């Protein structure tokens, strides 16, 4: 796997796992730059919503989102960078999330099984009381045109800044790319949440994506198990309503 392929995978992975818009195709770019033995690259996404593990990060799709990722990666699989997006919550101080990340991706020998270990910090300018960090652990395998990724993502500190709350997200991410470039992908997961008054929830998405004229288009349906009886979100279940999200991504 080349530097460019690794980095584009990493950049798209970070955007995918955060936003759930699942822009799954990377386009080759001749504008990447060599820095410190690695490659700098990035992407920009415009989407109708920002859905994270079944939850709208824009008050039930109240505003569209602009998301960007800028990162660096090398041939040894090391990478780092930062993701940013606008958001909207009931708390007016939560307007932007920035997320620096660092990780290592590679293959277990010649087994065909891949791994990706990434530390990802969610930082909220103006609302630092909500900052927290997760450790993303993924193992994957390619089966012809199909791919399966298994994810276990524990929090490193208090989830969303809530004292004593700890979370672990468990998910499986299957995908299949047809010979014409059309890709079908999805995710099924459970966000476990422990602490006084905490309760986890299930989440899923299914969508199609396609590269066209240098842009990557994605249409995705999201759902969750959250309802009015949920201990954490029972009073605002509309942000967990099932919804379609459309996104357009450009890699550079």
XYZ file of C-alpha atoms in Angstrom, residues 26 101 144 151 190:
5
model
C -10.782 8.037 -2.609
C -5.754 12.296 15.508
C -12.583 -10.084 -3.448
C -14.382 -1.880 15.333
C -23.816 -0.524 19.687
